Coordinates of C-alpha atoms in Angstrom, one line a residue:
M667 CA 102.9 57.9 -10.3
A668 CA 103.3 60.5 -7.5
W669 CA 101.2 63.7 -6.9
L670 CA 103.5 65.9 -9.0
D671 CA 103.7 63.5 -11.8
D672 CA 100.0 63.3 -12.0
L673 CA 99.8 67.2 -12.0
W674 CA 102.4 67.4 -14.8
A675 CA 100.5 64.8 -16.9
L676 CA 97.4 66.8 -16.6
H677 CA 98.8 70.3 -17.3
A678 CA 102.1 70.2 -19.2
R679 CA 100.5 69.9 -22.6
R680 CA 97.4 71.6 -21.8
D681 CA 96.3 74.9 -23.2
D682 CA 93.3 75.1 -21.1
L683 CA 93.0 77.7 -18.3
A684 CA 94.8 76.9 -15.0
V685 CA 95.0 80.3 -13.2
L686 CA 93.2 83.5 -13.7
D687 CA 94.6 86.3 -11.5
A688 CA 94.9 90.0 -11.6
S689 CA 97.7 89.7 -14.3
G690 CA 95.5 87.6 -16.7
P691 CA 95.0 84.0 -17.7
V692 CA 97.6 81.4 -17.5
T693 CA 97.2 78.0 -19.1
G694 CA 98.4 74.7 -17.8
R695 CA 101.3 74.5 -20.2
Q696 CA 102.4 78.0 -19.3
L697 CA 102.1 77.3 -15.5
T698 CA 104.3 74.1 -15.7
R699 CA 107.0 75.8 -17.9
R700 CA 107.1 78.8 -15.5
A701 CA 107.4 76.3 -12.6
M702 CA 110.4 74.7 -14.3
Y703 CA 112.0 78.2 -14.8
S704 CA 111.5 78.8 -11.1
A705 CA 113.1 75.4 -10.3
D706 CA 116.3 76.5 -12.3
V707 CA 116.3 79.8 -10.4
L708 CA 116.0 78.0 -7.1
T709 CA 118.6 75.5 -7.8
E710 CA 121.1 78.3 -8.5
M711 CA 120.6 79.9 -5.1
D712 CA 122.5 79.0 -2.0
V713 CA 120.0 76.5 -0.8
P714 CA 120.8 72.8 -0.1
A715 CA 118.7 70.1 -1.6
G716 CA 115.9 69.3 0.7
G717 CA 116.1 72.6 2.6
P718 CA 113.0 74.6 3.0
V719 CA 113.0 78.0 1.3
P720 CA 111.0 80.7 3.2
A721 CA 108.9 83.0 0.8
L722 CA 106.7 85.9 1.3
L723 CA 104.0 85.2 -1.3
T724 CA 100.3 86.0 -2.1
T725 CA 98.1 83.7 -4.1
N726 CA 98.8 84.2 -7.8
A727 CA 100.3 82.4 -10.8
S728 CA 103.8 83.3 -10.2
A729 CA 103.7 82.1 -6.5
L730 CA 102.0 78.8 -7.6
A731 CA 104.8 78.4 -10.3
L732 CA 107.5 79.0 -7.6
L733 CA 105.8 76.5 -5.3
L734 CA 105.6 73.8 -8.0
G735 CA 109.2 74.7 -9.1
G736 CA 110.4 74.2 -5.6
A737 CA 108.6 70.7 -5.4
A738 CA 110.4 69.8 -8.6
A739 CA 113.8 71.0 -7.6
D740 CA 113.8 69.6 -4.1
R741 CA 113.9 73.2 -2.7
P742 CA 110.5 72.9 -1.0
I743 CA 108.9 76.4 -0.5
A744 CA 107.8 77.4 3.0
P745 CA 105.2 80.3 2.4
L746 CA 105.1 82.7 5.4
G747 CA 102.6 85.4 6.3
P748 CA 103.8 88.7 4.7
R749 CA 102.2 90.7 7.5
L750 CA 104.3 89.2 10.3
T751 CA 106.9 91.5 11.7
S752 CA 110.5 91.2 10.7
G753 CA 111.3 89.7 14.1
E754 CA 108.7 87.1 13.7
L755 CA 109.7 86.3 10.1
A756 CA 113.5 86.1 11.3
R757 CA 112.7 83.6 13.8
L758 CA 110.8 81.4 11.4
V759 CA 113.6 81.7 8.8
T760 CA 116.2 80.8 11.5
A761 CA 114.2 77.7 12.4
C762 CA 114.1 76.6 8.8
D763 CA 117.9 76.8 8.9
S764 CA 117.6 78.9 5.6
R765 CA 120.2 81.4 4.1
V766 CA 117.6 82.9 1.7
I767 CA 114.3 84.5 1.7
V768 CA 112.3 84.8 -1.6
T769 CA 109.7 87.6 -1.8
E770 CA 107.3 89.4 -3.9
A771 CA 108.2 93.1 -4.7
Q772 CA 105.6 94.6 -2.2
W773 CA 107.1 92.7 0.7
Y774 CA 110.8 93.5 -0.1
D775 CA 111.4 95.9 2.8
T776 CA 110.0 93.5 5.3
A777 CA 111.9 90.6 3.9
A778 CA 115.1 92.8 4.1
A779 CA 114.6 93.8 7.6
A780 CA 114.2 90.1 8.5
A781 CA 117.1 88.9 6.6
E782 CA 119.4 91.5 8.4
L783 CA 118.2 90.1 11.7
C784 CA 119.0 86.5 10.8
G785 CA 121.8 86.8 8.3
A786 CA 119.8 85.7 5.2
V787 CA 119.9 87.0 1.7
V788 CA 116.8 88.3 -0.1
H789 CA 115.9 87.1 -3.5
P790 CA 113.1 88.6 -5.7
M791 CA 110.4 86.4 -7.0
P792 CA 111.6 84.7 -10.3
E793 CA 110.3 86.5 -13.4
P794 CA 107.6 84.8 -15.4
R795 CA 109.9 83.2 -17.8
Y796 CA 109.6 79.6 -19.4
S797 CA 111.7 76.5 -19.4
S798 CA 111.2 73.5 -21.7
A799 CA 112.9 71.2 -19.1
G800 CA 111.1 68.0 -18.0
L801 CA 110.0 67.2 -14.5
P802 CA 112.8 65.4 -12.6
A803 CA 112.0 61.7 -11.8
R804 CA 113.7 61.9 -8.4
R805 CA 112.6 64.4 -5.9
G806 CA 112.8 65.2 -2.2
A807 CA 111.0 64.1 0.9
A808 CA 108.7 67.2 1.0
A809 CA 107.0 69.1 -1.7
F810 CA 106.5 72.2 0.5
H811 CA 106.2 73.3 4.0
L812 CA 103.6 75.2 5.9
H813 CA 103.6 76.7 9.5
T814 CA 100.9 76.3 11.9
S815 CA 99.0 79.6 12.9
G816 CA 100.9 79.9 16.2
T817 CA 97.7 81.2 17.9
T818 CA 98.8 79.6 21.2
G819 CA 102.6 79.6 20.8
E820 CA 105.5 79.7 18.2
P821 CA 104.4 78.4 14.9
K822 CA 105.6 74.9 14.0
R823 CA 106.8 73.9 10.5
V824 CA 104.9 70.9 9.0
P825 CA 106.4 69.2 6.0
F826 CA 104.0 67.9 3.1
P827 CA 105.4 64.9 1.2
E828 CA 103.9 63.9 -2.2
S829 CA 102.7 60.7 -0.5
V830 CA 100.3 62.8 1.6
L831 CA 99.3 65.1 -1.2
E832 CA 98.1 62.3 -3.4
P833 CA 95.4 61.2 -1.1
R834 CA 94.8 64.7 0.3
V835 CA 93.6 66.2 -3.1
A836 CA 91.5 63.2 -3.6
V837 CA 89.6 63.5 -0.4
S838 CA 89.3 67.2 -0.7
A839 CA 88.0 67.1 -4.2
E840 CA 85.3 64.6 -3.0
V841 CA 84.4 66.7 -0.1
I842 CA 83.8 70.0 -1.9
G843 CA 82.6 68.2 -5.1
L844 CA 85.2 69.8 -7.4
G845 CA 86.1 68.5 -10.8
P846 CA 87.7 69.7 -14.1
E847 CA 84.2 71.3 -15.1
H848 CA 84.4 73.6 -12.2
R849 CA 86.3 76.9 -11.3
Y850 CA 87.6 77.6 -7.9
A851 CA 87.9 81.1 -6.4
T852 CA 89.6 81.9 -3.1
G853 CA 90.6 84.8 -1.2
S854 CA 92.4 82.7 1.4
P855 CA 96.3 83.2 1.8
L856 CA 98.8 80.8 0.3
H857 CA 100.7 80.4 3.7
H858 CA 97.5 78.7 5.3
I859 CA 96.4 75.1 4.8
A860 CA 92.9 76.3 3.7
G861 CA 94.5 78.6 1.1
L862 CA 97.2 76.2 -0.3
G863 CA 95.6 73.0 0.3
N864 CA 92.4 73.9 -1.7
V865 CA 94.4 75.6 -4.5
L866 CA 96.5 72.5 -5.1
T867 CA 93.2 70.4 -5.0
A868 CA 91.8 72.6 -7.8
L869 CA 95.0 72.4 -9.9
S870 CA 95.3 68.6 -9.4
V871 CA 91.8 67.9 -10.8
G872 CA 92.0 70.4 -13.6
A873 CA 89.7 73.1 -12.2
P874 CA 91.0 76.7 -12.9
V875 CA 92.0 78.8 -9.9
I876 CA 90.6 82.3 -9.5
P877 CA 92.6 83.8 -6.7
T878 CA 92.7 87.4 -5.1
T879 CA 95.3 88.8 -2.9
R880 CA 92.6 91.0 -1.1
F881 CA 89.0 90.0 -0.7
S882 CA 86.5 92.7 -1.7
T883 CA 82.9 93.1 -2.9
S884 CA 84.2 94.1 -6.4
W885 CA 86.3 90.9 -6.8
W886 CA 83.4 88.9 -5.6
R887 CA 81.1 90.6 -8.1
G888 CA 83.7 89.9 -10.9
L889 CA 83.4 86.1 -10.2
R890 CA 80.3 86.0 -12.3
A891 CA 82.1 86.9 -15.4
A892 CA 85.1 84.7 -14.5
G893 CA 82.7 81.7 -14.3
A894 CA 83.4 80.7 -10.6
T895 CA 81.4 77.7 -9.5
H896 CA 83.1 77.1 -6.1
C897 CA 84.5 79.7 -3.6
L898 CA 86.1 79.5 -0.3
L899 CA 85.1 82.2 2.2
V900 CA 85.3 82.7 6.0
P901 CA 81.9 83.5 7.8
T902 CA 83.0 87.2 8.3
M903 CA 83.2 87.6 4.5
V904 CA 79.7 86.0 4.1
E905 CA 78.3 88.4 6.6
M906 CA 79.8 91.3 4.6
L907 CA 78.4 90.1 1.4
L908 CA 74.9 89.6 3.0
A909 CA 75.2 93.2 4.5
E910 CA 76.1 94.6 1.1
G911 CA 73.4 92.8 -0.8
A912 CA 76.0 91.1 -2.9
L913 CA 76.0 87.4 -2.0
D914 CA 73.6 86.5 -4.9
A915 CA 75.7 88.4 -7.5
V916 CA 77.6 85.1 -8.2
P917 CA 75.6 81.9 -9.2
L918 CA 77.9 79.6 -7.3
D919 CA 77.3 75.8 -7.2
T920 CA 79.2 75.4 -3.8
L921 CA 80.2 77.9 -1.0
I922 CA 82.9 76.5 1.1
Y923 CA 83.8 77.9 4.6
G924 CA 85.8 77.1 7.7
A925 CA 87.9 78.7 10.5
A926 CA 84.6 79.5 12.5
P927 CA 81.1 78.2 12.7
M928 CA 78.1 79.8 10.9
S929 CA 75.2 80.9 13.0
P930 CA 71.6 79.5 12.4
E931 CA 70.5 83.0 11.6
T932 CA 73.4 83.4 8.9
L933 CA 72.6 80.0 7.4
R934 CA 68.8 81.1 7.1
R935 CA 69.9 84.5 5.4
V936 CA 72.3 82.6 3.0
L937 CA 69.8 80.1 1.9
D938 CA 67.0 82.7 1.6
T939 CA 69.3 84.8 -0.6
V940 CA 71.0 81.8 -2.7
P941 CA 68.6 78.9 -2.1
G942 CA 70.4 76.7 -4.6
V943 CA 73.8 76.8 -3.3
N944 CA 75.6 73.9 -1.7
L945 CA 77.2 74.9 1.6
V946 CA 80.2 72.8 2.8
S947 CA 82.4 73.4 6.0
I948 CA 85.8 72.0 6.6
F949 CA 87.5 71.5 9.9
G950 CA 91.1 70.7 9.8
Q951 CA 94.6 72.1 10.8
T952 CA 97.9 72.3 9.3
E953 CA 99.0 69.0 10.5
G954 CA 96.1 67.3 8.7
S955 CA 92.9 68.6 6.8
P956 CA 90.3 67.8 6.2
I957 CA 89.5 66.1 9.3
A958 CA 85.7 66.5 9.5
T959 CA 83.1 68.2 7.2
L960 CA 79.4 69.5 7.3
S961 CA 78.0 68.6 3.9
A962 CA 75.5 70.3 1.8
D963 CA 72.9 67.9 3.2
D964 CA 73.8 68.6 6.7
H965 CA 73.3 72.2 6.1
R966 CA 69.9 71.5 4.7
R967 CA 69.1 69.5 7.7
A968 CA 70.1 72.3 9.9
A969 CA 68.1 74.7 8.1
A970 CA 65.0 72.4 8.2
G971 CA 65.0 72.0 12.0
R972 CA 68.4 70.8 13.1
P973 CA 70.2 73.9 13.9
D974 CA 72.3 71.9 16.4
L975 CA 74.3 70.5 13.6
L976 CA 75.9 73.8 13.1
H977 CA 77.4 73.5 16.6
T978 CA 79.4 70.7 15.3
V979 CA 82.3 70.5 12.8
G980 CA 80.5 67.6 10.9
R981 CA 81.5 64.0 10.5
A982 CA 84.8 62.3 9.7
A983 CA 86.2 63.1 6.3
P984 CA 86.2 60.2 3.8
G985 CA 88.7 57.4 4.8
L986 CA 89.5 59.1 8.2
A987 CA 89.1 57.6 11.7
L988 CA 88.2 59.6 14.6
R989 CA 88.3 58.8 18.2
I990 CA 88.2 60.7 21.7
D991 CA 91.1 59.9 23.8
S992 CA 90.5 59.5 27.6
P993 CA 86.8 60.7 27.5
D994 CA 85.4 62.1 30.7
E995 CA 81.9 61.4 32.0
T996 CA 80.4 63.5 29.2
G997 CA 82.3 61.8 26.5
T998 CA 84.7 64.7 26.1
G999 CA 88.4 64.4 25.5
E1000 CA 91.2 65.0 23.1
V1001 CA 90.3 64.5 19.3
Y1002 CA 92.5 61.9 17.6
A1003 CA 92.5 61.4 13.9
A1004 CA 94.2 59.0 11.5
A1005 CA 94.2 58.9 7.7
P1006 CA 96.8 58.6 4.8
H1007 CA 96.0 62.3 3.8
L1008 CA 97.1 63.7 7.2
S1009 CA 100.8 65.0 7.5
V1010 CA 101.5 64.2 11.1
H1011 CA 100.9 61.1 13.1
A1012 CA 102.4 60.4 16.6
D1013 CA 104.2 57.0 17.4
D1014 CA 100.7 55.5 18.1
G1015 CA 99.7 56.1 14.6
W1016 CA 97.2 59.1 15.6
L1017 CA 97.2 62.7 15.0
H1018 CA 96.8 64.3 18.4
T1019 CA 94.9 67.4 17.4
G1020 CA 95.0 69.3 20.6
D1021 CA 91.4 70.0 20.2
V1022 CA 88.9 68.9 22.8
G1023 CA 85.5 67.5 21.7
A1024 CA 83.0 64.6 21.8
L1025 CA 81.2 62.4 19.1
D1026 CA 77.5 61.9 19.1
D1027 CA 75.6 58.7 18.1
E1028 CA 75.4 59.9 14.6
G1029 CA 79.2 60.6 14.4
Y1030 CA 79.1 64.5 14.5
L1031 CA 82.1 65.9 16.2
T1032 CA 81.3 68.8 18.6
L1033 CA 84.4 70.8 19.8
S1034 CA 84.7 72.3 23.1
G1035 CA 88.0 74.2 22.3
R1036 CA 91.6 73.9 22.4
R1037 CA 93.2 71.9 25.1
N1038 CA 95.2 75.0 26.1
D1039 CA 92.1 77.2 25.9
M1040 CA 90.6 75.5 29.0
V1041 CA 89.5 78.0 31.6
V1042 CA 89.3 76.8 35.4
R1043 CA 86.7 78.8 37.0
G1044 CA 86.4 78.2 40.7
G1045 CA 87.6 74.7 40.1
E1046 CA 85.2 74.0 37.2
N1047 CA 86.5 73.5 33.7
V1048 CA 85.2 75.7 30.9
Y1049 CA 86.0 75.6 27.3
P1050 CA 85.3 79.0 25.6
L1051 CA 84.1 77.6 22.3
E1052 CA 81.2 75.9 24.0
V1053 CA 80.1 79.3 25.2
E1054 CA 80.7 81.0 21.9
N1055 CA 78.6 78.3 20.2
A1056 CA 75.7 79.0 22.6
L1057 CA 75.9 82.8 22.1
V1058 CA 75.7 82.7 18.3
E1059 CA 72.4 80.9 18.5
H1060 CA 70.9 84.3 19.6
P1061 CA 69.6 86.3 16.7
G1062 CA 71.2 89.5 18.2
V1063 CA 74.7 88.1 18.0
L1064 CA 76.6 87.9 14.6
A1065 CA 79.8 86.7 16.2
A1066 CA 81.2 86.0 19.8
G1067 CA 84.6 85.5 21.3
V1068 CA 85.1 84.3 24.8
V1069 CA 88.3 84.2 26.7
G1070 CA 89.4 83.3 30.3
V1071 CA 90.4 86.4 32.5
P1072 CA 92.0 86.7 35.9
D1073 CA 89.6 86.8 38.9
Q1074 CA 90.6 87.5 42.4
R1075 CA 88.0 85.1 44.0
L1076 CA 87.7 82.3 41.4
G1077 CA 91.1 82.2 39.8
E1078 CA 89.6 82.7 36.5
T1079 CA 86.4 83.8 34.9
L1080 CA 85.0 84.6 31.4
A1081 CA 84.8 87.6 29.4
A1082 CA 82.6 87.6 26.2
F1083 CA 83.1 90.0 23.2
I1084 CA 80.0 90.4 21.1
V1085 CA 79.5 91.5 17.5
P1086 CA 75.8 92.5 17.7
S1087 CA 73.4 92.3 14.9
A1088 CA 71.2 95.2 13.9
T1089 CA 68.9 94.2 16.6
A1090 CA 70.4 95.6 19.9
V1091 CA 70.5 93.0 22.8
G1092 CA 71.3 93.7 26.3
H1093 CA 74.0 91.8 28.1
G1094 CA 71.6 90.7 30.9
E1095 CA 69.6 89.1 28.2
L1096 CA 72.5 87.2 26.7
A1097 CA 73.6 86.0 30.2
A1098 CA 70.2 84.6 30.7
F1099 CA 70.2 83.1 27.2
V1100 CA 73.5 81.3 27.9
R1101 CA 72.4 80.1 31.4
A1102 CA 69.4 78.4 29.8
R1103 CA 71.7 76.3 27.7
L1104 CA 74.7 75.9 29.8
A1105 CA 75.7 75.5 33.6
G1106 CA 75.8 78.7 35.5
F1107 CA 79.6 78.6 35.8
K1108 CA 79.8 78.9 32.1
V1109 CA 78.1 82.3 32.0
P1110 CA 80.5 85.2 31.1
A1111 CA 81.0 87.6 34.0
H1112 CA 82.3 90.4 31.6
W1113 CA 80.7 91.7 28.5
Y1114 CA 81.8 93.9 25.6
D1115 CA 80.3 95.0 22.4
V1116 CA 82.9 95.3 19.6
D1117 CA 82.7 96.1 16.0
E1118 CA 84.7 93.0 15.0
L1119 CA 86.6 90.3 16.6
P1120 CA 90.4 89.9 16.3
L1121 CA 91.2 87.2 13.8
N1122 CA 94.3 85.9 12.0
S1123 CA 94.5 85.8 8.3
A1124 CA 93.0 82.3 8.2
G1125 CA 90.0 83.8 10.1
K1126 CA 90.7 82.1 13.5
L1127 CA 90.0 83.9 16.7
L1128 CA 92.9 85.4 18.4
R1129 CA 92.0 84.9 22.1
P1130 CA 95.2 86.6 23.5
S1131 CA 94.1 89.8 21.9
L1132 CA 90.7 89.4 23.6
L1133 CA 92.5 89.1 26.9
D1134 CA 94.6 92.1 26.3
A1135 CA 91.4 94.1 25.5
H1136 CA 89.8 93.0 28.7
L1137 CA 92.9 93.8 30.8
R1138 CA 93.2 97.3 29.1
Q1139 CA 89.6 98.1 30.2
S1140 CA 89.4 96.5 33.5

């Protein structure tokens, strides 16, 4: 059986909870019947079989029904970020070769503006109606499409066939310890792999999904009554909950995070506040995830005297092979990965991640940054992520962003943007702190204190925004 057949077999006759969103509870039987109604609606649109259907969606039961319906009808949904500009959306719709855009009501004006630019037609989200039709036995090559975040260029569309989804949900469920007895909560957007991938994992194993369209402390506090056992957050959300004294309001089994590392100080505060929680971090990308993970045991080791583990993204996910291509004298090179649950492999059988890193003797992967992020400072190569990892070790630093900036003498140098903790720390002290851990040419020349770092909706740092901020102030 394929992934969608397995999901239908689990839910189609099931009256247990599948999704609990702001509109109320939805059972597995209701979700699959709503999905088949969505499939009928999509089939009636001017969309060729197999063609991606761009959609502006948030994470809720109707959106999940649409996505499952698209997979069933061979009209694979391609969720797009609703906060993109109309011009950005129009380019993505054109690249999808689509004549339609499906949208939730709150994004209709944005969708209409994009449609006018690219000659598409806007269709509203299908109403929550039911169909008794069965799941088609023959389906298309892709169940859905996602776009990369585009932090270094135009987003690329990645298809997800059922042959990838079946092993992917098995690996993800193993990594985060998710089963039918659990409930999974998330504030991650549907158009990112961290959002959609883990939601599909929960649905596939029979764990109810508790999503929100906007993360807030009040939503978090409500997860206790909703019975949430697992939750995906980014470190900035964890910091917010710690600052508001709310992290222990929900007795989670497992707290999952990604997109950015957790500092040793934050880890200490989390475990002091909720000592029984299992912390799991996931490193991956749209083309393939999970690639590497830090397990709950890894986090306990980090708290017990191995804070260096937090500088890594963990060890290879189950069933995945990792290697470093063309390593230099320090063992650093581009990270290659291969596994059945990855969506993209090059002709040589490996996913060329574009990330630069090294593997240690225990198999932990330490990233230096993206291949395109490399800064050449006076002839020396520097990866900003390495400097950021050093900075967040300082107790006075909650978060750090580092970027290469123009320099008349050296060609490029480094600018550091610091989100300070409650304890004030001078830039000279931070420079000395970095120098004690890294070579002198890796110490930033420019320093800025900021209230927050520019992040995309997946919680990833937007380095171009840091460069713009430096240029405005220099």
